[in-house]
Amino acid sequence: MTRSRLPWVFRITAAWLVAAIVVGGWWQPQPAGPRGRAFLAAVARTCSAAAMHSNRPTVADTAHALDRWAYLEAVNLLRDGSSGCAAGAAR
């Protein structure tokens, strides 16, 4: 049985995936810039349960705050308007 090479699309996709992992590993622990800090302040005003309270927020902290805020908003929609942010803060 002869081995055939993978199609070019799979080889390019694998290269992009490895590049994304390397760049993400470098980028995520970087300090959040002014826009990241402004985003965290907006999340804190909108939903204090999703807010990240740190002296030195990172890019990853902004992503985690966005994930928590989206999750609590989805819970809010599923509970027919009861505040998901308040439910998260009560825990």
Coordinates of C-alpha atoms in Angstrom, one line a residue:
M1 CA 0.0 0.0 0.0
T2 CA 1.5 3.3 -1.1
R3 CA 1.2 6.3 1.1
S4 CA -0.3 9.4 -0.5
R5 CA 0.3 13.0 0.7
L6 CA -2.4 14.9 2.4
P7 CA -4.2 17.5 0.2
W8 CA -2.7 21.0 0.4
V9 CA -5.7 22.4 2.3
F10 CA -5.0 20.1 5.2
R11 CA -1.3 21.0 5.3
I12 CA -2.1 24.7 5.2
T13 CA -4.8 24.3 7.9
A14 CA -2.3 22.5 10.2
A15 CA 0.2 25.2 9.7
W16 CA -2.3 27.9 10.6
L17 CA -3.4 26.0 13.6
V18 CA 0.1 25.7 15.0
A19 CA 0.7 29.4 14.2
A20 CA -2.5 30.4 16.1
I21 CA -1.4 28.3 19.1
V22 CA 2.0 29.9 19.2
V23 CA 0.8 33.5 18.8
G24 CA -2.1 32.9 21.3
G25 CA 0.3 31.6 23.9
W26 CA 2.4 34.8 23.5
W27 CA -0.5 37.2 23.3
Q28 CA -2.9 36.1 26.0
P29 CA -0.7 36.9 29.0
Q30 CA 0.1 40.4 27.7
P31 CA -1.3 43.3 29.8
A32 CA -4.6 44.6 28.6
G33 CA -4.3 48.0 26.9
P34 CA -6.6 51.0 27.3
R35 CA -9.3 49.4 25.2
G36 CA -9.2 46.2 27.2
R37 CA -9.4 48.1 30.5
A38 CA -12.3 50.2 29.1
F39 CA -14.0 46.9 28.1
L40 CA -13.6 45.5 31.6
A41 CA -15.0 48.7 33.1
A42 CA -18.0 48.5 30.8
V43 CA -18.6 44.8 31.8
A44 CA -18.3 45.8 35.4
R45 CA -21.0 48.5 35.0
T46 CA -23.3 46.2 33.0
C47 CA -22.9 43.0 35.0
S48 CA -20.8 43.1 38.2
A49 CA -20.9 39.3 38.5
A50 CA -18.9 39.0 35.2
A51 CA -16.4 41.6 36.1
M52 CA -12.7 40.8 36.4
H53 CA -11.2 42.5 39.5
S54 CA -7.4 42.5 39.1
N55 CA -4.7 45.1 39.5
R56 CA -3.0 44.1 36.2
P57 CA -5.6 42.7 33.8
T58 CA -4.4 40.7 30.8
V59 CA -5.8 40.1 27.4
A60 CA -7.0 36.7 28.7
D61 CA -8.9 38.4 31.5
T62 CA -10.9 40.4 29.0
A63 CA -11.8 37.2 27.1
H64 CA -12.9 35.5 30.3
A65 CA -15.0 38.5 31.3
L66 CA -16.7 38.4 27.9
D67 CA -17.4 34.7 28.3
R68 CA -18.8 35.1 31.8
W69 CA -21.0 38.1 30.6
A70 CA -22.3 36.2 27.6
Y71 CA -23.1 33.1 29.8
L72 CA -25.0 35.2 32.3
E73 CA -26.9 37.0 29.6
A74 CA -27.9 33.6 28.1
V75 CA -29.1 32.5 31.6
N76 CA -31.0 35.7 31.8
L77 CA -32.8 34.9 28.5
L78 CA -33.6 31.3 29.6
R79 CA -35.0 32.4 32.9
D80 CA -37.5 34.8 31.3
G81 CA -35.9 38.0 32.4
S82 CA -34.6 37.2 35.9
S83 CA -31.2 38.7 36.2
G84 CA -28.4 36.3 35.4
C85 CA -26.0 38.8 36.6
A86 CA -27.7 39.0 40.0
A87 CA -27.8 35.2 40.2
G88 CA -24.1 35.0 39.4
A89 CA -23.3 37.6 42.1
A90 CA -25.4 35.7 44.7
R91 CA -23.1 32.7 44.5

